[in-house]
Amino acid sequence: MRAFNYYAPTQVVFGPEAEVQTGVLVKKYGGTKVLVHYGGKSAERSGLLDVVCKSLEAEGIAYVKLGGVVPNPRVSLVRKGIELCRQEGVDFLLAVGGGSVIDSLKAISIGVPYDGDVWDFYIRKAATTTCLPLGCVLTIPAAGSEMSDGSVITNDEGGLKKDYCINEFRCKFAVMNPVRTYTLPAWQTACGAVDMIMHTQERYFSKDDDMEVTDAIAEAVMRTAMDSVHIVLEEPENYRHRAQLMWAGSLAHNDLTGCGTSGDWATHCLEHELSGMFDVSHGAGLAALWGSWARYVLAENPTRFARFAVNVLGVTNNFKDTNETALAGIKKMEDFYRSIGMPISIHELIGREITDAEIEEMADKCSNYGASTVGCLKVLSREDMVKIYQMAK
Ligand code: NZQ
Ligand code: ZN
């Protein structure tokens, strides 16, 4: 088991009507003037935004609102948020939404105290640990941003999607009411399930294999997400399974399933180029790539892929041929993606053949024009990236 430093300071308030506690939580963490940040229409339409604002008013907390965050959140709105917070003297930031809203909020939180342009952090031109405190009311189990240290932002110019990760980005609190996820469309529900499964897989597929307790938790998170997503796609208002998915999403990305493993993250890096270039849903992009990545790197640790096939997907172990078991697992995982309406190739994802020039451009961006690699189970060069995109075509 590798040495690790597990830090998950977020207070989680989970259950029916949890959102009415938002004002009390903001007060507890010192907020007196709040930016309430949200997305398109869902939080307004469902009445959640009103409930949250009323809970702030009940505690005598002033607030300003900024909506309009889109999936693959844009740096242009982040810049507006930074200006608004400065003008209004905001001292606490609250997201009401999903990963995109929370990530946009995190970017605002480091932009407010910074003199330069916030994009500097995402392109590694600047670094910081100074930010305004954050909290969130989560509406979609998916990205895990409610407990993670990451923020992923897209630059409107050039379709560059980049992350920035610091422990200071971890929310002071996360309010999670599974009932508020009943309104999620099937597509978003499925994308969310893929993302949480992938967050677990990125940590699970490593060369390490001496972290039994971490593996057992990871396998349970993946099995639960797979079982529950099937049920909620049939029964959107099934509380029990909406709740399982919601908690699985947080556990998948609060680093619990990474304790003692090295992690890989190549599929995520490859996917960020797809959603940066084609503005597709992150979860769907991951599903489109995973099988190709898995087949490409399988030889690095076939036993681990075979273990995944048996323990997570219920493939019958063929002790004579580890590779055969592992390959059956990869195929079964793709069958699962198909069964929840996800694409398993790039052309299914974007609705047309991707061109070789587009693949070269994504590999350029993903490898910083050949200067860097991604992945850990197998370290991927620019050439490897092109091969995987070609396999996933
Ligand atoms: O904008 P609204 O109207 O709210 O609609 C949203 C959006 O269109 C809708 N939605 C959310 N909650 C809803 C709802 N619709 C009905 N009822 C509800 N309760 O869902 C759509 C997708 O929302 P979004 O926030 O984009 O989804 P998600 O949570 O999957 O976030 C995706 C973003 O997170 C990044 C991704 O790259 C992507 O940009 N990630 C962030 C990570 C992190 N910060 O740690 C890690 C991830 O790997 C990921 O990269
Ligand atoms: Zn993800």
Tab-separated table of C-alpha atoms and ligand atoms in Angstrom:
chain	number	residue	atom	x	y	z
A	1	MET	CA	0.000	0.000	0.000
A	2	ARG	CA	1.484	3.316	-1.070
A	3	ALA	CA	1.876	6.138	1.440
A	4	PHE	CA	-1.012	8.606	1.223
A	5	ASN	CA	-2.409	11.787	2.726
A	6	TYR	CA	-6.195	11.606	2.827
A	7	TYR	CA	-7.933	14.964	3.284
A	8	ALA	CA	-11.714	15.180	3.025
A	9	PRO	CA	-12.788	18.136	5.173
A	10	THR	CA	-16.237	18.736	3.613
A	11	GLN	CA	-19.240	18.564	5.952
A	12	VAL	CA	-21.915	16.531	4.161
A	13	VAL	CA	-25.553	17.206	5.024
A	14	PHE	CA	-27.538	14.484	3.251
A	15	GLY	CA	-31.239	13.652	3.045
A	16	PRO	CA	-34.733	14.924	2.272
A	17	GLU	CA	-35.051	18.710	2.633
A	18	ALA	CA	-31.381	19.070	3.484
A	19	GLU	CA	-31.340	22.336	1.484
A	20	VAL	CA	-33.310	24.205	4.154
A	21	GLN	CA	-30.162	24.035	6.299
A	22	THR	CA	-28.076	25.979	3.783
A	23	GLY	CA	-28.363	29.358	5.537
A	24	VAL	CA	-27.322	27.872	8.875
A	25	LEU	CA	-24.322	26.231	7.230
A	26	VAL	CA	-23.207	29.429	5.465
A	27	LYS	CA	-23.405	31.241	8.797
A	28	LYS	CA	-21.453	28.489	10.550
A	29	TYR	CA	-18.624	28.917	8.047
A	30	GLY	CA	-18.548	32.701	8.397
A	31	GLY	CA	-20.461	33.908	5.324
A	32	THR	CA	-22.103	37.343	5.602
A	33	LYS	CA	-22.416	38.277	1.911
A	34	VAL	CA	-22.888	35.405	-0.484
A	35	LEU	CA	-22.642	34.841	-4.229
A	36	VAL	CA	-25.318	32.302	-5.186
A	37	HIS	CA	-24.095	30.724	-8.425
A	38	TYR	CA	-26.263	28.461	-10.579
A	39	GLY	CA	-26.744	27.065	-14.068
A	40	GLY	CA	-29.369	27.250	-16.793
A	41	LYS	CA	-32.901	26.749	-15.654
A	42	SER	CA	-33.185	23.563	-13.597
A	43	ALA	CA	-32.621	25.041	-10.126
A	44	GLU	CA	-34.994	27.946	-10.856
A	45	ARG	CA	-37.666	25.703	-12.385
A	46	SER	CA	-37.676	23.219	-9.507
A	47	GLY	CA	-37.945	25.946	-6.862
A	48	LEU	CA	-34.675	24.856	-5.260
A	49	LEU	CA	-33.079	28.260	-5.778
A	50	ASP	CA	-35.936	29.945	-3.933
A	51	VAL	CA	-35.698	27.526	-1.003
A	52	VAL	CA	-31.944	28.137	-0.740
A	53	CYS	CA	-32.330	31.939	-0.926
A	54	LYS	CA	-35.070	31.844	1.718
A	55	SER	CA	-32.795	29.862	4.023
A	56	LEU	CA	-30.136	32.583	3.633
A	57	GLU	CA	-32.705	35.303	4.333
A	58	ALA	CA	-33.868	33.417	7.430
A	59	GLU	CA	-30.337	33.736	8.801
A	60	GLY	CA	-30.103	37.431	7.829
A	61	ILE	CA	-27.428	36.707	5.213
A	62	ALA	CA	-27.233	39.050	2.215
A	63	TYR	CA	-26.653	37.589	-1.237
A	64	VAL	CA	-26.294	38.319	-4.934
A	65	LYS	CA	-27.170	35.836	-7.663
A	66	LEU	CA	-25.312	34.879	-10.811
A	67	GLY	CA	-26.833	32.213	-13.066
A	68	GLY	CA	-26.002	31.031	-16.559
A	69	VAL	CA	-23.275	28.439	-15.963
A	70	VAL	CA	-23.276	25.998	-18.890
A	71	PRO	CA	-21.952	22.424	-18.969
A	72	ASN	CA	-18.212	22.650	-19.684
A	73	PRO	CA	-18.233	25.981	-17.775
A	74	ARG	CA	-16.665	28.969	-19.496
A	75	VAL	CA	-13.961	31.256	-18.203
A	76	SER	CA	-15.904	34.283	-19.552
A	77	LEU	CA	-18.657	33.802	-16.925
A	78	VAL	CA	-16.011	33.165	-14.261
A	79	ARG	CA	-14.532	36.587	-15.050
A	80	LYS	CA	-17.991	38.181	-14.671
A	81	GLY	CA	-18.411	36.423	-11.336
A	82	ILE	CA	-15.066	37.720	-10.111
A	83	GLU	CA	-16.051	41.321	-10.954
A	84	LEU	CA	-19.448	40.907	-9.293
A	85	CYS	CA	-17.912	39.516	-6.081
A	86	ARG	CA	-15.462	42.424	-5.914
A	87	GLN	CA	-18.171	45.033	-6.480
A	88	GLU	CA	-20.501	43.475	-3.921
A	89	GLY	CA	-17.932	42.644	-1.237
A	90	VAL	CA	-18.834	38.944	-1.290
A	91	ASP	CA	-17.148	36.832	1.405
A	92	PHE	CA	-18.667	33.363	0.790
A	93	LEU	CA	-19.467	31.485	-2.425
A	94	LEU	CA	-22.401	29.106	-2.806
A	95	ALA	CA	-23.066	26.833	-5.790
A	96	VAL	CA	-26.547	25.477	-6.478
A	97	GLY	CA	-26.056	22.926	-9.237
A	98	GLY	CA	-23.719	20.266	-10.535
A	99	GLY	CA	-20.055	19.910	-11.333
A	100	SER	CA	-20.089	22.754	-13.849
A	101	VAL	CA	-21.553	25.261	-11.377
A	102	ILE	CA	-19.254	24.143	-8.565
A	103	ASP	CA	-16.189	24.287	-10.836
A	104	SER	CA	-17.127	27.773	-12.040
A	105	LEU	CA	-17.548	28.807	-8.395
A	106	LYS	CA	-14.129	27.413	-7.504
A	107	ALA	CA	-12.543	29.421	-10.313
A	108	ILE	CA	-14.244	32.587	-9.046
A	109	SER	CA	-12.971	31.817	-5.540
A	110	ILE	CA	-9.316	32.039	-6.615
A	111	GLY	CA	-9.902	34.828	-9.112
A	112	VAL	CA	-11.306	37.349	-6.615
A	113	PRO	CA	-8.104	37.791	-4.559
A	114	TYR	CA	-5.810	37.548	-7.627
A	115	ASP	CA	-4.580	40.595	-9.548
A	116	GLY	CA	-4.050	38.826	-12.871
A	117	ASP	CA	-6.369	36.837	-15.140
A	118	VAL	CA	-7.867	33.710	-13.516
A	119	TRP	CA	-7.006	31.580	-16.599
A	120	ASP	CA	-3.335	31.929	-15.543
A	121	PHE	CA	-3.927	29.231	-12.904
A	122	TYR	CA	-5.384	26.782	-15.415
A	123	ILE	CA	-2.427	27.139	-17.788
A	124	ARG	CA	0.076	26.927	-14.919
A	125	LYS	CA	1.242	30.506	-15.412
A	126	ALA	CA	0.413	31.213	-11.753
A	127	ALA	CA	-0.264	29.214	-8.584
A	128	THR	CA	-2.243	29.989	-5.457
A	129	THR	CA	-3.731	28.616	-2.278
A	130	THR	CA	-5.701	31.784	-1.531
A	131	CYS	CA	-9.428	31.643	-2.164
A	132	LEU	CA	-12.806	32.601	-0.768
A	133	PRO	CA	-14.622	29.867	1.210
A	134	LEU	CA	-17.065	27.666	-0.724
A	135	GLY	CA	-20.186	25.620	-0.134
A	136	CYS	CA	-22.602	23.822	-2.442
A	137	VAL	CA	-26.100	22.462	-2.839
A	138	LEU	CA	-25.607	19.541	-5.222
A	139	THR	CA	-28.235	18.741	-7.863
A	140	ILE	CA	-26.565	15.994	-9.923
A	141	PRO	CA	-24.430	13.087	-8.757
A	142	ALA	CA	-21.626	12.945	-11.296
A	143	ALA	CA	-18.449	15.033	-11.251
A	144	GLY	CA	-17.801	14.715	-7.516
A	145	SER	CA	-16.732	18.359	-7.361
A	146	GLU	CA	-18.697	18.738	-4.109
A	147	MET	CA	-15.860	17.006	-2.229
A	148	SER	CA	-12.982	17.143	-4.715
A	149	ASP	CA	-9.974	19.436	-4.938
A	150	GLY	CA	-10.472	20.113	-8.657
A	151	SER	CA	-12.038	22.677	-10.954
A	152	VAL	CA	-12.267	22.167	-14.721
A	153	ILE	CA	-12.833	25.240	-16.891
A	154	THR	CA	-13.137	25.763	-20.641
A	155	ASN	CA	-11.680	28.807	-22.344
A	156	ASP	CA	-14.214	30.211	-24.800
A	157	GLU	CA	-11.365	31.005	-27.152
A	158	GLY	CA	-9.775	27.880	-28.672
A	159	GLY	CA	-11.878	25.265	-26.865
A	160	LEU	CA	-9.151	24.558	-24.317
A	161	LYS	CA	-10.437	22.685	-21.255
A	162	LYS	CA	-8.037	22.686	-18.302
A	163	ASP	CA	-8.097	21.761	-14.647
A	164	TYR	CA	-6.631	23.303	-11.534
A	165	CYS	CA	-6.449	21.351	-8.267
A	166	ILE	CA	-5.766	22.618	-4.741
A	167	ASN	CA	-7.021	21.385	-1.385
A	168	GLU	CA	-8.426	24.858	-0.687
A	169	PHE	CA	-11.062	24.136	-3.364
A	170	ARG	CA	-12.716	21.561	-1.104
A	171	CYS	CA	-16.160	22.818	-0.109
A	172	LYS	CA	-16.763	23.672	3.560
A	173	PHE	CA	-20.090	21.882	3.212
A	174	ALA	CA	-22.093	19.985	0.634
A	175	VAL	CA	-25.865	19.790	0.906
A	176	MET	CA	-27.297	16.729	-0.847
A	177	ASN	CA	-30.978	15.948	-1.164
A	178	PRO	CA	-31.542	12.947	-3.473
A	179	VAL	CA	-35.137	14.110	-4.098
A	180	ARG	CA	-33.683	17.112	-5.950
A	181	THR	CA	-32.166	14.729	-8.494
A	182	TYR	CA	-35.573	13.248	-9.538
A	183	THR	CA	-35.824	15.904	-12.287
A	184	LEU	CA	-32.584	14.834	-13.975
A	185	PRO	CA	-33.089	13.764	-17.578
A	186	ALA	CA	-32.086	10.153	-18.351
A	187	TRP	CA	-29.071	11.307	-20.378
A	188	GLN	CA	-27.631	13.356	-17.493
A	189	THR	CA	-28.364	10.582	-15.007
A	190	ALA	CA	-26.450	8.101	-17.178
A	191	CYS	CA	-23.559	10.520	-17.837
A	192	GLY	CA	-23.278	11.051	-14.092
A	193	ALA	CA	-23.123	7.312	-13.405
A	194	VAL	CA	-20.359	6.886	-15.983
A	195	ASP	CA	-18.352	9.721	-14.451
A	196	MET	CA	-18.495	8.313	-10.920
A	197	ILE	CA	-17.614	4.816	-12.150
A	198	MET	CA	-14.712	6.300	-14.099
A	199	HIS	CA	-13.465	8.286	-11.088
A	200	THR	CA	-13.230	4.974	-9.285
A	201	GLN	CA	-11.672	3.161	-12.242
A	202	GLU	CA	-9.026	5.847	-12.718
A	203	ARG	CA	-7.782	5.040	-9.211
A	204	TYR	CA	-8.422	1.288	-9.379
A	205	PHE	CA	-6.461	0.553	-12.549
A	206	SER	CA	-2.917	0.939	-11.348
A	207	LYS	CA	0.131	-1.256	-11.073
A	208	ASP	CA	-0.373	-1.457	-7.308
A	209	ASP	CA	-2.251	-4.449	-5.997
A	210	ASP	CA	-1.712	-4.411	-2.275
A	211	MET	CA	-4.574	-2.156	-1.144
A	212	GLU	CA	-7.300	-4.659	-0.291
A	213	VAL	CA	-9.565	-2.358	1.686
A	214	THR	CA	-9.376	0.389	-0.945
A	215	ASP	CA	-10.097	-2.139	-3.696
A	216	ALA	CA	-13.082	-3.521	-1.788
A	217	ILE	CA	-14.556	-0.026	-1.342
A	218	ALA	CA	-13.901	0.809	-5.001
A	219	GLU	CA	-15.566	-2.373	-6.227
A	220	ALA	CA	-18.625	-1.706	-4.024
A	221	VAL	CA	-18.902	1.885	-5.317
A	222	MET	CA	-18.769	0.693	-8.937
A	223	ARG	CA	-21.272	-2.158	-8.435
A	224	THR	CA	-23.680	0.118	-6.561
A	225	ALA	CA	-23.548	2.830	-9.228
A	226	MET	CA	-24.161	0.261	-11.980
A	227	ASP	CA	-27.108	-1.363	-10.177
A	228	SER	CA	-28.723	1.899	-9.068
A	229	VAL	CA	-28.480	3.717	-12.389
A	230	HIS	CA	-30.453	0.952	-14.107
A	231	ILE	CA	-33.192	1.271	-11.499
A	232	VAL	CA	-33.475	5.083	-11.563
A	233	LEU	CA	-33.576	5.114	-15.363
A	234	GLU	CA	-36.729	2.987	-15.023
A	235	GLU	CA	-38.004	4.725	-11.879
A	236	PRO	CA	-36.715	8.328	-11.721
A	237	GLU	CA	-38.358	8.915	-8.334
A	238	ASN	CA	-36.887	5.898	-6.566
A	239	TYR	CA	-35.433	7.583	-3.443
A	240	ARG	CA	-33.391	4.624	-2.309
A	241	HIS	CA	-31.452	4.344	-5.553
A	242	ARG	CA	-31.179	8.091	-6.205
A	243	ALA	CA	-29.612	8.248	-2.725
A	244	GLN	CA	-27.201	5.383	-3.456
A	245	LEU	CA	-26.072	7.129	-6.643
A	246	MET	CA	-25.679	10.471	-4.935
A	247	TRP	CA	-23.456	9.148	-2.178
A	248	ALA	CA	-21.535	6.905	-4.585
A	249	GLY	CA	-20.721	9.989	-6.676
A	250	SER	CA	-19.113	11.732	-3.728
A	251	LEU	CA	-17.243	8.657	-2.478
A	252	ALA	CA	-15.944	8.080	-5.989
A	253	HIS	CA	-14.134	11.412	-6.070
A	254	ASN	CA	-13.330	12.425	-2.494
A	255	ASP	CA	-10.104	10.383	-2.785
A	256	LEU	CA	-11.309	7.538	-0.539
A	257	THR	CA	-10.940	5.092	-3.424
A	258	GLY	CA	-7.458	6.428	-4.121
A	259	CYS	CA	-5.903	5.701	-0.726
A	260	GLY	CA	-2.770	3.657	-1.369
A	261	THR	CA	-2.998	3.619	-5.184
A	262	SER	CA	-1.092	5.634	-7.764
A	263	GLY	CA	-4.087	6.365	-10.023
A	264	ASP	CA	-4.056	6.668	-13.794
A	265	TRP	CA	-6.334	9.481	-15.097
A	266	ALA	CA	-5.431	9.006	-18.779
A	267	THR	CA	-9.055	8.500	-19.876
A	268	HIS	CA	-10.000	11.775	-18.161
A	269	CYS	CA	-7.163	13.659	-19.845
A	270	LEU	CA	-8.097	12.219	-23.248
A	271	GLU	CA	-11.764	13.046	-22.650
A	272	HIS	CA	-11.206	16.656	-21.648
A	273	GLU	CA	-9.972	17.251	-25.201
A	274	LEU	CA	-13.181	15.740	-26.596
A	275	SER	CA	-15.478	17.897	-24.458
A	276	GLY	CA	-13.243	20.938	-25.035
A	277	MET	CA	-13.422	20.514	-28.816
A	278	PHE	CA	-16.968	19.194	-29.316
A	279	ASP	CA	-18.773	20.498	-26.182
A	280	VAL	CA	-20.098	17.000	-25.384
A	281	SER	CA	-21.116	15.746	-21.926
A	282	HIS	CA	-18.054	14.674	-19.957
A	283	GLY	CA	-19.565	11.315	-18.872
A	284	ALA	CA	-20.529	10.400	-22.436
A	285	GLY	CA	-17.039	11.296	-23.639
A	286	LEU	CA	-15.534	8.972	-21.043
A	287	ALA	CA	-17.795	6.094	-22.122
A	288	ALA	CA	-16.785	6.654	-25.757
A	289	LEU	CA	-13.089	6.270	-24.924
A	290	TRP	CA	-12.800	3.833	-22.047
A	291	GLY	CA	-12.938	0.514	-23.945
A	292	SER	CA	-10.220	1.650	-26.372
A	293	TRP	CA	-8.005	2.869	-23.545
A	294	ALA	CA	-8.545	-0.398	-21.634
A	295	ARG	CA	-7.612	-2.631	-24.581
A	296	TYR	CA	-4.561	-0.466	-25.313
A	297	VAL	CA	-3.141	-0.676	-21.758
A	298	LEU	CA	-4.398	-4.147	-20.755
A	299	ALA	CA	-0.989	-5.826	-21.067
A	300	GLU	CA	0.394	-3.620	-18.263
A	301	ASN	CA	-1.656	-5.444	-15.602
A	302	PRO	CA	-4.007	-8.116	-17.011
A	303	THR	CA	-4.608	-9.606	-13.551
A	304	ARG	CA	-6.135	-6.372	-12.376
A	305	PHE	CA	-8.465	-6.172	-15.372
A	306	ALA	CA	-9.435	-9.806	-14.714
A	307	ARG	CA	-10.145	-9.014	-11.058
A	308	PHE	CA	-12.334	-6.093	-12.163
A	309	ALA	CA	-14.169	-8.382	-14.598
A	310	VAL	CA	-14.914	-10.936	-11.889
A	311	ASN	CA	-15.534	-8.752	-8.825
A	312	VAL	CA	-17.391	-5.868	-10.454
A	313	LEU	CA	-19.000	-7.327	-13.552
A	314	GLY	CA	-19.569	-10.920	-12.480
A	315	VAL	CA	-17.578	-12.442	-15.359
A	316	THR	CA	-16.847	-16.111	-14.669
A	317	ASN	CA	-13.149	-16.444	-14.027
A	318	ASN	CA	-11.276	-18.416	-16.628
A	319	PHE	CA	-8.207	-19.397	-14.608
A	320	LYS	CA	-6.438	-20.733	-17.682
A	321	ASP	CA	-6.377	-17.409	-19.466
A	322	THR	CA	-6.269	-14.142	-17.510
A	323	ASN	CA	-6.386	-12.109	-20.719
A	324	GLU	CA	-9.579	-13.769	-21.852
A	325	THR	CA	-11.275	-12.947	-18.542
A	326	ALA	CA	-9.979	-9.382	-18.695
A	327	LEU	CA	-11.195	-8.886	-22.279
A	328	ALA	CA	-14.610	-10.320	-21.382
A	329	GLY	CA	-14.763	-7.682	-18.607
A	330	ILE	CA	-13.959	-4.826	-20.989
A	331	LYS	CA	-16.650	-6.028	-23.391
A	332	LYS	CA	-19.157	-6.355	-20.538
A	333	MET	CA	-18.382	-2.827	-19.368
A	334	GLU	CA	-19.087	-1.522	-22.874
A	335	ASP	CA	-22.336	-3.521	-22.926
A	336	PHE	CA	-23.266	-1.792	-19.676
A	337	TYR	CA	-22.575	1.643	-21.192
A	338	ARG	CA	-24.772	0.771	-24.171
A	339	SER	CA	-27.506	-0.480	-21.841
A	340	ILE	CA	-27.769	2.964	-20.230
A	341	GLY	CA	-27.745	4.791	-23.569
A	342	MET	CA	-24.088	5.844	-23.618
A	343	PRO	CA	-21.866	5.893	-26.722
A	344	ILE	CA	-18.863	3.571	-26.899
A	345	SER	CA	-17.101	5.276	-29.809
A	346	ILE	CA	-16.350	8.834	-30.873
A	347	HIS	CA	-18.618	8.684	-33.920
A	348	GLU	CA	-21.543	7.638	-31.729
A	349	LEU	CA	-20.658	10.506	-29.401
A	350	ILE	CA	-20.383	13.329	-31.938
A	351	GLY	CA	-22.707	11.918	-34.605
A	352	ARG	CA	-20.134	11.788	-37.418
A	353	GLU	CA	-16.672	10.431	-38.246
A	354	ILE	CA	-13.929	12.365	-36.519
A	355	THR	CA	-11.186	13.475	-38.923
A	356	ASP	CA	-7.507	12.581	-38.608
A	357	ALA	CA	-6.722	16.302	-38.333
A	358	GLU	CA	-9.070	16.608	-35.334
A	359	ILE	CA	-7.410	13.606	-33.691
A	360	GLU	CA	-3.965	15.153	-34.217
A	361	GLU	CA	-5.192	18.432	-32.704
A	362	MET	CA	-6.579	16.679	-29.610
A	363	ALA	CA	-3.336	14.738	-29.156
A	364	ASP	CA	-1.375	17.997	-29.503
A	365	LYS	CA	-3.454	19.699	-26.811
A	366	CYS	CA	-3.487	16.642	-24.515
A	367	SER	CA	0.296	16.251	-24.699
A	368	ASN	CA	1.130	19.980	-24.671
A	369	TYR	CA	2.411	19.583	-28.213
A	370	GLY	CA	4.430	16.488	-27.344
A	371	ALA	CA	6.020	17.968	-24.212
A	372	SER	CA	4.079	15.919	-21.652
A	373	THR	CA	2.569	12.488	-21.089
A	374	VAL	CA	-0.601	11.267	-19.372
A	375	GLY	CA	-1.474	8.090	-17.468
A	376	CYS	CA	0.323	5.930	-14.976
A	377	LEU	CA	-0.687	2.303	-15.529
A	378	LYS	CA	0.819	2.901	-18.965
A	379	VAL	CA	2.461	6.250	-19.533
A	380	LEU	CA	0.991	7.568	-22.788
A	381	SER	CA	3.000	9.656	-25.228
A	382	ARG	CA	1.441	11.823	-27.922
A	383	GLU	CA	1.768	8.853	-30.318
A	384	ASP	CA	-0.125	6.576	-27.890
A	385	MET	CA	-2.870	9.204	-27.591
A	386	VAL	CA	-3.335	9.276	-31.362
A	387	LYS	CA	-3.561	5.465	-31.414
A	388	ILE	CA	-6.227	5.389	-28.681
A	389	TYR	CA	-8.312	8.110	-30.377
A	390	GLN	CA	-7.982	6.131	-33.635
A	391	MET	CA	-9.118	2.923	-31.895
A	392	ALA	CA	-12.108	4.799	-30.433
A	393	LYS	CA	-12.979	6.454	-33.757
B	1	NZQ	O1	-27.881	24.209	-16.158
B	1	NZQ	P1	-29.029	23.472	-15.607
B	1	NZQ	O2	-30.333	23.956	-16.108
B	1	NZQ	O3	-28.983	23.357	-14.113
B	1	NZQ	O4	-28.936	21.972	-16.197
B	1	NZQ	C1	-27.910	21.063	-15.833
B	1	NZQ	C2	-26.941	20.782	-16.979
B	1	NZQ	O5	-27.545	21.021	-18.214
B	1	NZQ	C3	-28.554	19.709	-15.607
B	1	NZQ	N1	-28.969	19.506	-14.222
B	1	NZQ	C4	-28.197	19.536	-13.116
B	1	NZQ	N2	-28.937	19.204	-12.043
B	1	NZQ	C5	-30.205	18.985	-12.489
B	1	NZQ	C6	-30.232	19.181	-13.880
B	1	NZQ	N3	-31.360	19.035	-14.631
B	1	NZQ	C7	-32.485	18.684	-13.985
B	1	NZQ	N4	-32.520	18.454	-12.640
B	1	NZQ	C8	-31.418	18.583	-11.863
B	1	NZQ	N5	-31.469	18.297	-10.555
B	1	NZQ	O6	-27.540	18.783	-15.896
B	1	NZQ	C9	-26.682	19.305	-16.896
B	1	NZQ	C10	-25.255	18.932	-16.571
B	1	NZQ	O7	-24.805	19.609	-15.432
B	1	NZQ	P2	-23.244	19.667	-15.110
B	1	NZQ	O8	-23.077	20.477	-13.873
B	1	NZQ	O9	-22.510	20.075	-16.327
B	1	NZQ	O10	-22.927	18.126	-14.841
B	1	NZQ	P3	-21.755	17.430	-14.082
B	1	NZQ	O11	-21.974	17.450	-12.625
B	1	NZQ	O12	-21.604	16.150	-14.766
B	1	NZQ	O13	-20.446	18.346	-14.345
B	1	NZQ	C11	-19.678	18.184	-15.498
B	1	NZQ	C12	-18.474	19.078	-15.452
B	1	NZQ	O14	-17.629	18.732	-14.336
B	1	NZQ	C13	-16.288	18.511	-14.809
B	1	NZQ	C14	-16.514	18.000	-16.200
B	1	NZQ	O15	-15.351	18.057	-16.997
B	1	NZQ	C15	-17.624	18.905	-16.702
B	1	NZQ	O16	-17.102	20.138	-17.133
B	1	NZQ	N6	-15.559	17.649	-13.873
B	1	NZQ	C16	-15.219	18.172	-12.698
B	1	NZQ	C17	-14.479	17.462	-11.766
B	1	NZQ	C18	-14.084	18.056	-10.480
B	1	NZQ	N7	-14.270	19.339	-10.298
B	1	NZQ	O17	-13.534	17.382	-9.588
B	1	NZQ	C19	-14.016	16.094	-12.040
B	1	NZQ	C20	-14.691	15.455	-13.201
B	1	NZQ	O18	-13.862	14.433	-13.690
B	1	NZQ	C21	-15.072	16.369	-14.303
B	1	NZQ	O19	-13.983	16.587	-15.189
B	2	ZN	ZN	-14.877	12.902	-14.400
